[in-house]
Coordinates of C-alpha atoms in Angstrom, one line a residue:
Chain A
D1 CA -10.6 29.5 -7.0
A2 CA -8.5 28.6 -4.0
G3 CA -10.4 27.6 -0.9
V4 CA -9.3 28.2 2.6
T5 CA -5.7 27.2 3.0
Q6 CA -4.0 26.4 6.3
S7 CA -0.4 25.7 7.2
P8 CA 1.2 23.6 8.4
T9 CA -0.9 20.5 8.0
H10 CA 0.6 18.7 11.0
L11 CA 2.7 19.9 13.9
I12 CA 4.2 18.3 17.0
K13 CA 5.1 20.3 20.0
T14 CA 6.0 19.7 23.6
R15 CA 4.3 21.0 26.7
G16 CA 5.1 24.6 27.5
Q17 CA 6.1 25.5 23.9
Q18 CA 4.4 28.1 21.8
V19 CA 2.8 27.5 18.3
T20 CA 1.6 29.7 15.4
L21 CA -0.9 28.4 12.9
R22 CA -1.6 30.2 9.6
C23 CA -4.7 30.6 7.5
S24 CA -5.5 32.2 4.2
P25 CA -9.2 32.8 3.6
K26 CA -11.1 31.8 0.5
S27 CA -10.8 34.4 -2.3
G28 CA -13.3 37.2 -1.8
H29 CA -13.7 36.5 1.9
D30 CA -12.7 39.0 4.5
T31 CA -13.6 37.3 7.8
V32 CA -11.7 34.5 9.5
S33 CA -12.8 32.3 12.4
W34 CA -10.9 29.7 14.2
Y35 CA -12.3 26.5 15.7
Q36 CA -10.8 23.7 17.8
Q37 CA -11.9 20.2 17.0
A38 CA -10.9 17.6 19.6
L39 CA -10.9 13.9 18.5
G40 CA -14.4 12.6 18.2
Q41 CA -16.0 16.0 18.9
G42 CA -17.6 18.8 17.0
P43 CA -15.6 22.0 16.3
Q44 CA -15.6 24.6 19.1
F45 CA -15.4 28.3 18.3
I46 CA -12.2 30.0 19.5
F47 CA -12.5 33.6 18.0
Q48 CA -13.3 35.5 14.9
Y49 CA -11.4 38.3 13.1
Y50 CA -12.9 41.0 10.9
E51 CA -11.3 44.2 9.8
E52 CA -8.1 43.2 11.7
E53 CA -10.0 43.1 15.0
E54 CA -11.1 40.3 17.2
R55 CA -14.9 40.5 17.0
Q56 CA -16.0 37.7 19.2
R57 CA -14.4 35.1 21.4
G58 CA -15.4 31.7 22.6
N59 CA -14.6 30.1 26.0
F60 CA -10.9 29.8 25.5
P61 CA -8.1 31.1 27.8
D62 CA -5.9 34.1 27.0
R63 CA -3.2 31.6 26.0
F64 CA -5.0 31.6 22.7
S65 CA -4.5 34.7 20.7
G66 CA -4.8 35.7 17.1
H67 CA -4.1 38.3 14.5
Q68 CA -5.6 39.3 11.1
F69 CA -3.5 41.0 8.5
P70 CA -4.5 43.6 5.9
N71 CA -4.7 40.9 3.2
Y72 CA -7.3 39.1 5.4
S73 CA -5.0 36.2 6.3
S74 CA -4.8 35.2 9.9
E75 CA -2.7 33.6 12.6
L76 CA -3.6 31.6 15.7
N77 CA -1.1 31.6 18.5
V78 CA -1.2 29.3 21.4
N79 CA 1.3 29.9 24.3
A80 CA 2.3 27.5 27.1
L81 CA 0.9 24.5 25.4
L82 CA -0.9 21.8 27.4
L83 CA -1.5 18.2 26.5
G84 CA -5.2 19.1 26.2
D85 CA -4.4 21.5 23.4
S86 CA -3.9 18.5 21.1
A87 CA -6.6 18.9 18.5
L88 CA -7.4 19.7 14.9
Y89 CA -7.4 23.5 14.5
L90 CA -9.8 24.7 11.8
C91 CA -9.9 28.0 10.1
A92 CA -13.1 29.1 8.5
S93 CA -13.7 32.1 6.3
S94 CA -16.8 34.0 5.3
F95 CA -17.8 37.2 3.5
K96 CA -18.7 39.8 6.2
L97 CA -20.0 38.9 9.6
L98 CA -22.4 36.0 10.2
G99 CA -26.0 37.1 10.3
Q100 CA -25.5 39.6 7.5
M101 CA -24.5 38.0 4.3
G102 CA -21.9 35.5 5.5
E103 CA -23.7 32.6 7.0
K104 CA -21.9 30.2 4.7
L105 CA -18.7 29.3 6.5
F106 CA -16.0 27.6 4.4
F107 CA -13.5 25.5 6.4
G108 CA -9.9 24.7 5.6
S109 CA -8.6 21.2 6.1
G110 CA -7.0 22.2 9.4
T111 CA -3.8 21.9 11.3
Q112 CA -3.4 18.7 13.4
L113 CA -1.5 19.8 16.5
S114 CA -0.1 17.1 18.8
V115 CA 1.3 18.2 22.2
L116 CA 3.7 15.7 23.8
Chain B
Q1 CA -24.1 23.3 28.7
Q2 CA -24.8 21.5 25.4
Q3 CA -26.8 23.8 23.2
V4 CA -27.4 21.2 20.5
K5 CA -27.7 17.5 21.0
Q6 CA -27.1 15.2 18.1
S7 CA -28.0 11.5 17.7
P8 CA -27.1 8.9 17.0
Q9 CA -23.4 8.9 17.6
S10 CA -22.8 6.3 14.8
L11 CA -25.1 4.9 12.1
I12 CA -24.7 2.0 9.7
V13 CA -27.0 1.9 6.7
Q14 CA -27.1 -0.4 3.7
K15 CA -26.5 1.1 0.2
G16 CA -29.7 2.5 -1.2
G17 CA -31.3 3.0 2.2
I18 CA -32.3 6.2 4.0
S19 CA -29.9 7.7 6.6
I20 CA -31.5 9.8 9.3
I21 CA -29.6 12.0 11.8
N22 CA -31.4 14.1 14.4
C23 CA -30.5 17.2 16.4
A24 CA -32.4 18.9 19.2
Y25 CA -31.8 22.4 20.5
E26 CA -33.1 24.6 23.4
N27 CA -32.6 28.2 22.5
T28 CA -35.5 29.5 20.4
A29 CA -33.4 32.5 19.3
F30 CA -31.4 30.3 16.9
D31 CA -32.1 31.4 13.3
Y32 CA -30.0 29.2 11.1
F33 CA -29.5 25.5 11.1
P34 CA -26.8 24.0 8.8
W35 CA -25.5 20.5 8.4
Y36 CA -21.8 19.9 7.7
Q37 CA -20.1 16.8 6.2
Q38 CA -16.6 16.0 7.2
F39 CA -14.3 13.3 5.6
P40 CA -11.2 12.1 7.4
G41 CA -8.3 14.6 7.1
K42 CA -10.6 17.3 5.8
G43 CA -12.4 20.2 7.3
P44 CA -16.3 20.3 7.5
A45 CA -18.1 21.2 4.3
L46 CA -21.5 22.8 4.3
L47 CA -24.0 20.3 3.0
I48 CA -27.4 22.0 3.4
A49 CA -29.0 24.5 5.7
I50 CA -32.4 25.8 6.7
R51 CA -34.0 28.8 8.3
P52 CA -36.8 28.4 10.9
D53 CA -39.5 29.9 8.6
V54 CA -39.7 26.7 6.5
S55 CA -40.3 23.1 7.6
E56 CA -38.4 21.3 4.9
K57 CA -35.6 21.9 2.4
K58 CA -34.4 19.5 -0.2
E59 CA -31.2 19.5 -2.3
G60 CA -30.7 16.4 -4.4
R61 CA -30.7 13.4 -2.1
F62 CA -30.3 15.5 1.1
T63 CA -33.3 16.8 3.0
I64 CA -33.6 18.8 6.2
S65 CA -36.8 18.5 8.1
F66 CA -37.4 21.2 10.7
N67 CA -39.9 21.1 13.6
K68 CA -39.9 24.5 15.3
S69 CA -42.4 23.5 18.0
A70 CA -40.4 20.5 19.0
K71 CA -37.1 22.4 18.6
Q72 CA -35.7 19.6 16.5
F73 CA -34.3 19.2 13.0
S74 CA -33.0 16.3 11.1
L75 CA -31.0 15.3 8.0
H76 CA -32.3 12.7 5.7
I77 CA -30.0 11.1 3.1
M78 CA -32.0 9.2 0.5
D79 CA -30.6 6.4 -1.6
S80 CA -27.5 6.4 0.6
Q81 CA -24.2 5.6 -1.2
P82 CA -20.8 4.4 0.1
G83 CA -19.4 7.8 -0.8
D84 CA -21.7 9.3 1.8
S85 CA -19.7 7.6 4.5
A86 CA -18.4 10.5 6.6
T87 CA -19.0 12.3 9.9
Y88 CA -22.0 14.7 9.9
F89 CA -22.4 17.6 12.2
C90 CA -25.5 19.7 12.8
A91 CA -25.0 23.3 13.9
V92 CA -27.0 26.2 15.1
H93 CA -26.5 30.0 14.8
Q94 CA -28.0 32.8 16.7
G95 CA -28.5 36.1 15.0
G96 CA -25.9 38.6 16.2
A97 CA -23.5 35.9 17.4
Q98 CA -20.4 35.3 15.3
K99 CA -20.1 31.6 15.7
L100 CA -21.7 28.3 14.9
V101 CA -22.3 25.8 17.7
F102 CA -21.9 22.3 16.6
G103 CA -23.3 19.0 17.7
Q104 CA -21.1 16.1 18.7
G105 CA -21.3 14.5 15.3
T106 CA -22.6 11.3 13.7
R107 CA -20.3 8.8 12.1
L108 CA -22.2 7.4 9.1
T109 CA -21.1 4.2 7.4
I110 CA -22.9 3.0 4.2
N111 CA -22.3 -0.6 3.5
P112 CA -22.1 -1.6 -0.2

C-alpha cells in the first residue's frame, strides 16, 4: 500500500522563479493538505483540497496556489520565489475532511526547496 | 500568536529512562490532540492521539496524559530506546477547521 508520495525530493531555485511541487495521496484518501516546515519549526498549514476545491487556507500569500486533480493528486505552485520560501514542503492526505472521519493525517517525506 | 507551546526544545535521556514532552494550549475549543514523530529526511508520522474526554491513553511504550483544566497534555515514552531519537511535535485540532496547528517541536536524543 503506497503511502503519500511527493516529487521532487529536492529542488533548488533562484529568487523570482516559479516552482511546482507534486503529491499523490495515500491509497483510499481523497483529501490533500499542504504544509510548510521551516528549519527547526513545526509544520504550518498552507491549504487543503477536497473534491478539487480549496477548502481552507492558512496565512500564506496569494503567491501560493494549488490544484487537485480528479485522481485526488495535487500540485502546489509558488510564484515569485523569495529567500524565505526555503523550507520543507509537506503533503498530507486523509479520508474526507478533518473532523468527520479523517483526523488521521498521513504525511509524505516532503520536498526540500532551497531558494538562492 | 502561538496556539500551542511545546517544551522542552531539546531533551537528552539515557536508554531505558522516561522521556517527557509537554504542550500547553489556550483555546478550549480544540478537540483532538495528536503527537507526531519525525525522523530526519522524513515527514511527520502520527504516533498517538487523544480526545479531551479521556485523561490518559496508552499505546505500547507511549502514553498521552491530558489535563483539561490546566489545558496541558504531555507525551511520555517509557523505556526510551536509541531508535526513539527523533523530533516530536504536539498538535491541536479544532472541530470544523481543516488544519492541525503544530508545536515548535522537541528534539529527543536517547543515549545508549
